[in-house]
mmCIF file of C-alpha atoms and ligand atoms in Angstrom:
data_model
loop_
_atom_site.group_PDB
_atom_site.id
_atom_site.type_symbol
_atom_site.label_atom_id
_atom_site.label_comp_id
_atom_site.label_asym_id
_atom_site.label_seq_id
_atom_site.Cartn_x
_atom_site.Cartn_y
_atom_site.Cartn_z
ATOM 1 C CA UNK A 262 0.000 0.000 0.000
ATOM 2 C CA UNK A 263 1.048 3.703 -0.728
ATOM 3 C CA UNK A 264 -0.110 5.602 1.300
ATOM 4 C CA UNK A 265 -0.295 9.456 1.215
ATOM 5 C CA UNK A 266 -1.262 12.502 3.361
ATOM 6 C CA UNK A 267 -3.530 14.814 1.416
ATOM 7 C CA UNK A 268 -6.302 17.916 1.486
ATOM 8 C CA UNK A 269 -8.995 18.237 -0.203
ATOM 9 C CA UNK A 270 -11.693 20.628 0.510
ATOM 10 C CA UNK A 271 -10.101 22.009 3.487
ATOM 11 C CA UNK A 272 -9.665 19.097 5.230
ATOM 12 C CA UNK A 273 -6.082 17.047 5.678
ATOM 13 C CA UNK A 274 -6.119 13.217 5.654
ATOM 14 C CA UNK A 275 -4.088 9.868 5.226
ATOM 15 C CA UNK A 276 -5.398 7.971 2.240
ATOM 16 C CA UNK A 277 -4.186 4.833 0.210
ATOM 17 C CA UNK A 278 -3.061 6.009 -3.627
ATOM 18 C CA UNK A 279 -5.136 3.487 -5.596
ATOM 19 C CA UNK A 280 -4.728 4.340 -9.375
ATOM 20 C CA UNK A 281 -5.908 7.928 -9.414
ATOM 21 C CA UNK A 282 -7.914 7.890 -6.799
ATOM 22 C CA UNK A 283 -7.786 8.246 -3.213
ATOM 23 C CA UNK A 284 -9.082 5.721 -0.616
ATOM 24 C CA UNK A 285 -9.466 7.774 2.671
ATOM 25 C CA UNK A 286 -8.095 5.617 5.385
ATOM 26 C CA UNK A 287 -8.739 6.022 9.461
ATOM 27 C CA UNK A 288 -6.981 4.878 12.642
ATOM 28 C CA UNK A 289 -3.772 4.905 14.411
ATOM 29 C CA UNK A 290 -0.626 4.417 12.137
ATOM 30 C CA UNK A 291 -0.332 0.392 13.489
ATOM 31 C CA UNK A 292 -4.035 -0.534 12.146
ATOM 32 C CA UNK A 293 -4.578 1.938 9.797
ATOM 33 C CA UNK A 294 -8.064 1.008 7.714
ATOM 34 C CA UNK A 295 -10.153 2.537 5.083
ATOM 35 C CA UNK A 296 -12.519 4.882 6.770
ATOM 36 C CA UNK A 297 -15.965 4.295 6.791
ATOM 37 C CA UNK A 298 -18.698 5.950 4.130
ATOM 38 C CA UNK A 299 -15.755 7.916 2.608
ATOM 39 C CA UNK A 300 -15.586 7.876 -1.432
ATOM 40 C CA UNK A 301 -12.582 8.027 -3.115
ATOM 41 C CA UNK A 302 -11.019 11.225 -4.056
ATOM 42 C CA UNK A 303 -9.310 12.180 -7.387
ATOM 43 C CA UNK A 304 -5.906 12.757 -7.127
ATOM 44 C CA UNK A 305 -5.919 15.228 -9.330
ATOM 45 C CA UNK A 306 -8.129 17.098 -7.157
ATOM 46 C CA UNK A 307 -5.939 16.500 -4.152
ATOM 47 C CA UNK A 308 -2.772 18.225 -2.609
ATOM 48 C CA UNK A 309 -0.072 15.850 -1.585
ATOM 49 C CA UNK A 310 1.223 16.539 1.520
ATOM 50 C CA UNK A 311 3.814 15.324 3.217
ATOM 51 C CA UNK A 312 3.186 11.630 4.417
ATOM 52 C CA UNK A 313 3.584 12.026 7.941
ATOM 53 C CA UNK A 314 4.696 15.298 10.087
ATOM 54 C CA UNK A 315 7.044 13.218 12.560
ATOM 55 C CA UNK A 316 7.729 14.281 16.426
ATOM 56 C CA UNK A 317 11.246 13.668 15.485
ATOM 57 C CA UNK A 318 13.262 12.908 12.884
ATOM 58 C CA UNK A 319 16.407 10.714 13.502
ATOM 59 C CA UNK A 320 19.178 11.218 10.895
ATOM 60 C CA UNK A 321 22.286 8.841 10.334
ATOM 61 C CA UNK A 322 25.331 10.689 9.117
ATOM 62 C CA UNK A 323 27.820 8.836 7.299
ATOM 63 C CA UNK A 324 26.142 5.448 6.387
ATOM 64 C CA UNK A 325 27.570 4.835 2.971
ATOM 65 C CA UNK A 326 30.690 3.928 2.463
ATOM 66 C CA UNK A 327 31.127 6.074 -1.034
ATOM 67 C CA UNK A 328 30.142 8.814 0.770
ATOM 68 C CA UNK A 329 32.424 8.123 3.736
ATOM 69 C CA UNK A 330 35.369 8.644 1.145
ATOM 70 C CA UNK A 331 34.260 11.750 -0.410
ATOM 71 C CA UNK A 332 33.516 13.445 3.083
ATOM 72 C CA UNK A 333 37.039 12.105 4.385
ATOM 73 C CA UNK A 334 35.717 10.513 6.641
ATOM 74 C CA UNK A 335 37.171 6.730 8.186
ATOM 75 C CA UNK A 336 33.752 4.430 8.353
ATOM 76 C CA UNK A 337 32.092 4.693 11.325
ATOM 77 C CA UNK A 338 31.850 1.360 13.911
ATOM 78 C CA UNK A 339 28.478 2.674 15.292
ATOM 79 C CA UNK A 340 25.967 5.093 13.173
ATOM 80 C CA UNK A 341 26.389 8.322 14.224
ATOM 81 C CA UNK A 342 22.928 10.182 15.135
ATOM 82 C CA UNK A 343 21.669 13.332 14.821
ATOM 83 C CA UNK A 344 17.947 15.022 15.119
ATOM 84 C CA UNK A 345 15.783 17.529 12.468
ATOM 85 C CA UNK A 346 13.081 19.048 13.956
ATOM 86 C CA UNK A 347 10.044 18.505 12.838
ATOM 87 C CA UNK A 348 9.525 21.853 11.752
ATOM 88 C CA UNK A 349 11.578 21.578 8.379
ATOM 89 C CA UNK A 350 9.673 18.804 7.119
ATOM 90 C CA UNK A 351 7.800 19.837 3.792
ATOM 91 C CA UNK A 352 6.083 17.814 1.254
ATOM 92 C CA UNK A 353 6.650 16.736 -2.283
ATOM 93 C CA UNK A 354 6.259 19.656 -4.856
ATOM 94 C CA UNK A 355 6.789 22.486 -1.579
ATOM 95 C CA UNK A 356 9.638 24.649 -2.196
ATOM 96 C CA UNK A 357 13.138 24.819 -0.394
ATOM 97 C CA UNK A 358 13.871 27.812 1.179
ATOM 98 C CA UNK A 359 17.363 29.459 1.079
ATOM 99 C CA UNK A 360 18.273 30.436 3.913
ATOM 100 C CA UNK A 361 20.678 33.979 3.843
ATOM 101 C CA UNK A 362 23.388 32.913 6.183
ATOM 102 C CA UNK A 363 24.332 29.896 3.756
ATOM 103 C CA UNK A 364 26.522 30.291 0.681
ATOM 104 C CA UNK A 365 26.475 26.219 0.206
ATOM 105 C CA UNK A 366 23.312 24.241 0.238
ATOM 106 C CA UNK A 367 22.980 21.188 -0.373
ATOM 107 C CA UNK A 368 20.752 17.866 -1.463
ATOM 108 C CA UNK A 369 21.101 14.651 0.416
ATOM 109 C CA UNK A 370 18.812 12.075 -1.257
ATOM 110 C CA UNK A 371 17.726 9.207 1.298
ATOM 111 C CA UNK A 372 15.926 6.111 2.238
ATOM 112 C CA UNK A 373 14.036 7.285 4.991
ATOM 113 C CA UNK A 374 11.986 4.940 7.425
ATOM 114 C CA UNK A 375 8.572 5.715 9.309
ATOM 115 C CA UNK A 376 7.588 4.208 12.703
ATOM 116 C CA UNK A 377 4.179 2.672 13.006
ATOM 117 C CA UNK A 378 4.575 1.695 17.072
ATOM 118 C CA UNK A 379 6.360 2.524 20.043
ATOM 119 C CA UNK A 380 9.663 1.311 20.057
ATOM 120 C CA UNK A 381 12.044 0.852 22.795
ATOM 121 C CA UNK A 382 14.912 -1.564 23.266
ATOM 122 C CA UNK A 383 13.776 -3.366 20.305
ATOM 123 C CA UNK A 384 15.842 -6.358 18.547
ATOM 124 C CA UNK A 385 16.762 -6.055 15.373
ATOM 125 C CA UNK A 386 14.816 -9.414 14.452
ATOM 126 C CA UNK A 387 12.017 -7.675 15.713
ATOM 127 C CA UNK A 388 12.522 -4.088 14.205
ATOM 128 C CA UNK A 389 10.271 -4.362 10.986
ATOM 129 C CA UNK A 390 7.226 -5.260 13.111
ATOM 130 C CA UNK A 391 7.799 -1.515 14.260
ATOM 131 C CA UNK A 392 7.876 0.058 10.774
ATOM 132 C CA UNK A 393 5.241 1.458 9.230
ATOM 133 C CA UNK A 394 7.098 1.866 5.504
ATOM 134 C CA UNK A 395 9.361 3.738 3.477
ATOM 135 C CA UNK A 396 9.605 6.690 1.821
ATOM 136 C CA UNK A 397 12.176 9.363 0.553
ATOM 137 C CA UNK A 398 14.043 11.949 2.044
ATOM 138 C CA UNK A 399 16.419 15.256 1.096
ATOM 139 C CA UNK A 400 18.519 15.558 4.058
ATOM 140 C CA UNK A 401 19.048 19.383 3.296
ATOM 141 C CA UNK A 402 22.227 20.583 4.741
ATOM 142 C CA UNK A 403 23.654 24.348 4.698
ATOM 143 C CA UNK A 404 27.164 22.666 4.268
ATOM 144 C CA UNK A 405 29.573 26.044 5.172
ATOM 145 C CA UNK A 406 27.570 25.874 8.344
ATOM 146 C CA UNK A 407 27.872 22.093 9.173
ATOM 147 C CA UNK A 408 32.046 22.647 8.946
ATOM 148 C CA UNK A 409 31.955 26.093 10.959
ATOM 149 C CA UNK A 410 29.743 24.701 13.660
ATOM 150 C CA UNK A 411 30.541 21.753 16.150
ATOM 151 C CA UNK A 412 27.337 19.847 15.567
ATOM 152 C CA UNK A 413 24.553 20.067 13.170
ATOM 153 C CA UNK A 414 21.497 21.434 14.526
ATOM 154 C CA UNK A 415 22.059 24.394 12.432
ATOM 155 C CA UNK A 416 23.024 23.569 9.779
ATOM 156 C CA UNK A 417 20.321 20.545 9.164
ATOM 157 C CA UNK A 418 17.872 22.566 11.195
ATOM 158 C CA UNK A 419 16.174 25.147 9.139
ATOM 159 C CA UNK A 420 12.490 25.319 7.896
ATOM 160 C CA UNK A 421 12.143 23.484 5.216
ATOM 161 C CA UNK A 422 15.408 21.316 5.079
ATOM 162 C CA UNK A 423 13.768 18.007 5.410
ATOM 163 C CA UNK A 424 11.286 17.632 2.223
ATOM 164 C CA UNK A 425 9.625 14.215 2.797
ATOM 165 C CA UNK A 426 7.232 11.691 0.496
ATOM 166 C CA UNK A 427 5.644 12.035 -1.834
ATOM 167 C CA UNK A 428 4.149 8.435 -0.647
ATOM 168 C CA UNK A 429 4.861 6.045 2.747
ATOM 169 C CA UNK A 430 5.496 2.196 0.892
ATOM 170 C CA UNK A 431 4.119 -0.400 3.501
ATOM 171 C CA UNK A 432 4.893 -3.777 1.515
ATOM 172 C CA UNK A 433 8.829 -3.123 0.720
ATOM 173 C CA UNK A 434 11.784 -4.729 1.011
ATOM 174 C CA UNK A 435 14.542 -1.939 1.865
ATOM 175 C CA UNK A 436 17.686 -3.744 1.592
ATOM 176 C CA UNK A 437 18.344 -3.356 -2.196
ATOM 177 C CA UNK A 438 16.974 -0.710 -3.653
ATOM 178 C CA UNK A 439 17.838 1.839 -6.198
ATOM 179 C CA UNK A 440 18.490 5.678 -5.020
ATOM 180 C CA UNK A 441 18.914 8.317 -7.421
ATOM 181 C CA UNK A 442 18.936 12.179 -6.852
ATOM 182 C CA UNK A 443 18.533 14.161 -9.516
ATOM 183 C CA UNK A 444 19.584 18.049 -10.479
ATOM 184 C CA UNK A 445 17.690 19.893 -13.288
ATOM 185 C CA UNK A 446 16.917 16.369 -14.600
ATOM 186 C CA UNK A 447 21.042 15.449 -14.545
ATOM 187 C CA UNK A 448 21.920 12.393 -11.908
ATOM 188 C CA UNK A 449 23.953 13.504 -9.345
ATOM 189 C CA UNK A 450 23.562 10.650 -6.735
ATOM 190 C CA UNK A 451 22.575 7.036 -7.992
ATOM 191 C CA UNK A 452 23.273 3.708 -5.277
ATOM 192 C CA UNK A 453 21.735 0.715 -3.972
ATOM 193 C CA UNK A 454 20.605 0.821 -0.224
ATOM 194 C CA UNK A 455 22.872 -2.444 0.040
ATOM 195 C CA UNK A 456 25.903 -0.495 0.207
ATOM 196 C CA UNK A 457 24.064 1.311 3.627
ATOM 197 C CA UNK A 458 26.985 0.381 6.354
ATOM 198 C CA UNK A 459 24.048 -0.160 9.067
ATOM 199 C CA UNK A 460 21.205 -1.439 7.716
ATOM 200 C CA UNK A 461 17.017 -0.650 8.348
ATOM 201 C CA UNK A 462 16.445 -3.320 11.220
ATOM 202 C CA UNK A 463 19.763 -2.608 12.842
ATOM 203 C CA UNK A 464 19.138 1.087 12.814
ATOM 204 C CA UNK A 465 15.927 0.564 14.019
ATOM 205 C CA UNK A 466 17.225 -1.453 17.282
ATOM 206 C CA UNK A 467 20.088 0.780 17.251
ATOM 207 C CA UNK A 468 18.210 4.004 17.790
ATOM 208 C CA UNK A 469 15.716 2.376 20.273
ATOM 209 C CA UNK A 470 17.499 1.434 22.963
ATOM 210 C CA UNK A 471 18.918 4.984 22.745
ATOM 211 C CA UNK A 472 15.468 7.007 22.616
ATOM 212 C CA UNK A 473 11.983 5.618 22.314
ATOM 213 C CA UNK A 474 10.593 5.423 18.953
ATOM 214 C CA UNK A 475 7.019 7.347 18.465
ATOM 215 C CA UNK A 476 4.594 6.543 15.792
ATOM 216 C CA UNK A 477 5.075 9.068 13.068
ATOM 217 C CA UNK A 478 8.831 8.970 13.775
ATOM 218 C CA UNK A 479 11.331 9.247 11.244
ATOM 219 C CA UNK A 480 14.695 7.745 10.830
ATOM 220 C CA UNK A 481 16.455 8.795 7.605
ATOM 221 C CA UNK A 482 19.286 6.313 6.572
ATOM 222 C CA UNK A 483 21.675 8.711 5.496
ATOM 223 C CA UNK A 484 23.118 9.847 1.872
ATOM 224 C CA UNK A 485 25.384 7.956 -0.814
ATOM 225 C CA UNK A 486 28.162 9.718 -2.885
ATOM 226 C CA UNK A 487 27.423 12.466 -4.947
ATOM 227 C CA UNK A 488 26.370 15.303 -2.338
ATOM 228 C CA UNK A 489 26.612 18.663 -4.420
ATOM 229 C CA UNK A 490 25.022 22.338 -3.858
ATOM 230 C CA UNK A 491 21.919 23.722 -5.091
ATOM 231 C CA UNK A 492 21.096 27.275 -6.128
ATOM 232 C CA UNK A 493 17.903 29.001 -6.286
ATOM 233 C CA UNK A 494 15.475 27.981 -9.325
ATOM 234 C CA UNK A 495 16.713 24.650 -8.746
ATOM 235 C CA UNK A 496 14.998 21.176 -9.329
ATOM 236 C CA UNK A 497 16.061 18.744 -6.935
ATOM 237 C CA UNK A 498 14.390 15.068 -7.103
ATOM 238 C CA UNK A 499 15.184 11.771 -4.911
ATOM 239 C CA UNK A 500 13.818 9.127 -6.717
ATOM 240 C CA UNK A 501 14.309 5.468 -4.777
ATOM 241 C CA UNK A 502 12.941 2.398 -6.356
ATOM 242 C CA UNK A 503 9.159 1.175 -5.937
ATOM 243 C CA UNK A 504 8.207 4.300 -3.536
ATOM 244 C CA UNK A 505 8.071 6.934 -5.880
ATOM 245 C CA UNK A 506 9.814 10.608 -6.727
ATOM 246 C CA UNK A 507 10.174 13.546 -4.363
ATOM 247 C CA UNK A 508 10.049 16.897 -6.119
ATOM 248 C CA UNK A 509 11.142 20.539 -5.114
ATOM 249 C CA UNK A 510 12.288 23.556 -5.931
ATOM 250 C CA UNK A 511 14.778 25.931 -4.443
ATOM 251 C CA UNK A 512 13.538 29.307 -3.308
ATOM 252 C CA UNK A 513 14.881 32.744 -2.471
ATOM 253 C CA UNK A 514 14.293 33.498 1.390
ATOM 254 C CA UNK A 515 11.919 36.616 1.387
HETATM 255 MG MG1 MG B 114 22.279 12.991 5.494
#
């Protein structure tokens, strides 16, 4: 199942992408079900949000080895964590906002993974009974800042640095499958989430015996080779295999 977070007619919902149409779905992320009485909406007469607005988002720096190399960086023996807040997630097709004290933004295209449960202390045998599905990510990063400052709340922190969507993929296995990112249509970033170091369920286990796990919660898996700045006018897309394309533009800061 895809499923989406829309509006239509004023009113924001989580739905199931069937064709071109819109099942409206109900519940709590772990036993989500179509909702009663409601008839399918046209896509084309929705607006795609993004999937989920998370209480947290938990990133993983460094979890390819290609990109270990081009950052300098020796691999890591444990994933190395950091938090977006919630308020820079944005949606498919929203724009990205540069910010005026960066002169280097850039596009991190990633496998990103949504909790459906509570999770704490989990095993990784157990982890996938935890996730909800997958979807993609742009781990925006104001790069100048990330090497001035001593840890990245900064410089992964600002509104709208963590587009998200456009769909959540609930029947998926994540452990080989194609990531591209895309500039102005040219490939910039193309992997396989095999070459992650640490993988879904380990990050998954990882990360919850270090912080509980909320439903809505997002762990993004971190970025392959290729990382590269953006400029305003800009079309970035991360497009991962059997999820679907995540589309924005870059924006002046007004
Ligand atoms: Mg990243």
């Amino acid at each position: 199942m895809k499923i989406v977070r829309f509006s239509h007619q004023g009113r924001e919902r989580l739905g199931a992408l069937d064709g071109d149409n819109i099942r409206e779905l109900d519940g709590p992320l772990d036993a989500l079900r179509g909702a009663a009485g409601a008839q399918p909406v046209a896509l084309s007469q929705a607006r795609i949000l993004a999937p989920v607005i998370p209480g947290k988002i938990v990133a993983v720096g460094v979890n390819y080895r290609d990109h270990a190399k081009e950052m300098g960086r020796e691999l890591p023996a444990e994933p190395m964590l950091f938090i977006k807040p919630s308020t820079a997630v944005i949606g498919s097709g929203d724009a990205i906002v540069y910010p005026p004290q960066t002169h280097r933004l850039d596009y991190e295209g990633e496998l990103a993974i949504v909790i459906a449960r509570a999770a704490k202390n989990v095993p990784e045998k157990d982890a996938r009974r935890y996730v909800l599905g997958f979807t993609c990510m742009n781990d925006v990063t104001a790069r100048d800042l990330q090497r001035l400052d001593v840890q990245f709340t900064r410089a992964k922190g600002f509104d709208t640095f963590a587009p998200l969507g456009p769909v959540i993929e609930t029947e998926l296995d994540p452990s080989d499958l194609q990531i591209e990112t895309r500039l102005n249509g040219e490939v910039r970033q193309r992997s396989r989430t095999s070459n992650l170091i640490f993988g879904c369920d380990y990050l998954v286990s990882f990360i919850s015996h270090v912080m509980t796990l909320l439903p809505g919660d997002v762990i993004s898996t971190g970025t392959p080779s290729g990382v590269g700045p953006m400029q305003v006018g800009d079309t970035v897309e991360v497009e991962i295999e059997r999820i679907g394309c995540l589309r924005n533009t870059v924006a002046a800061a007004r």
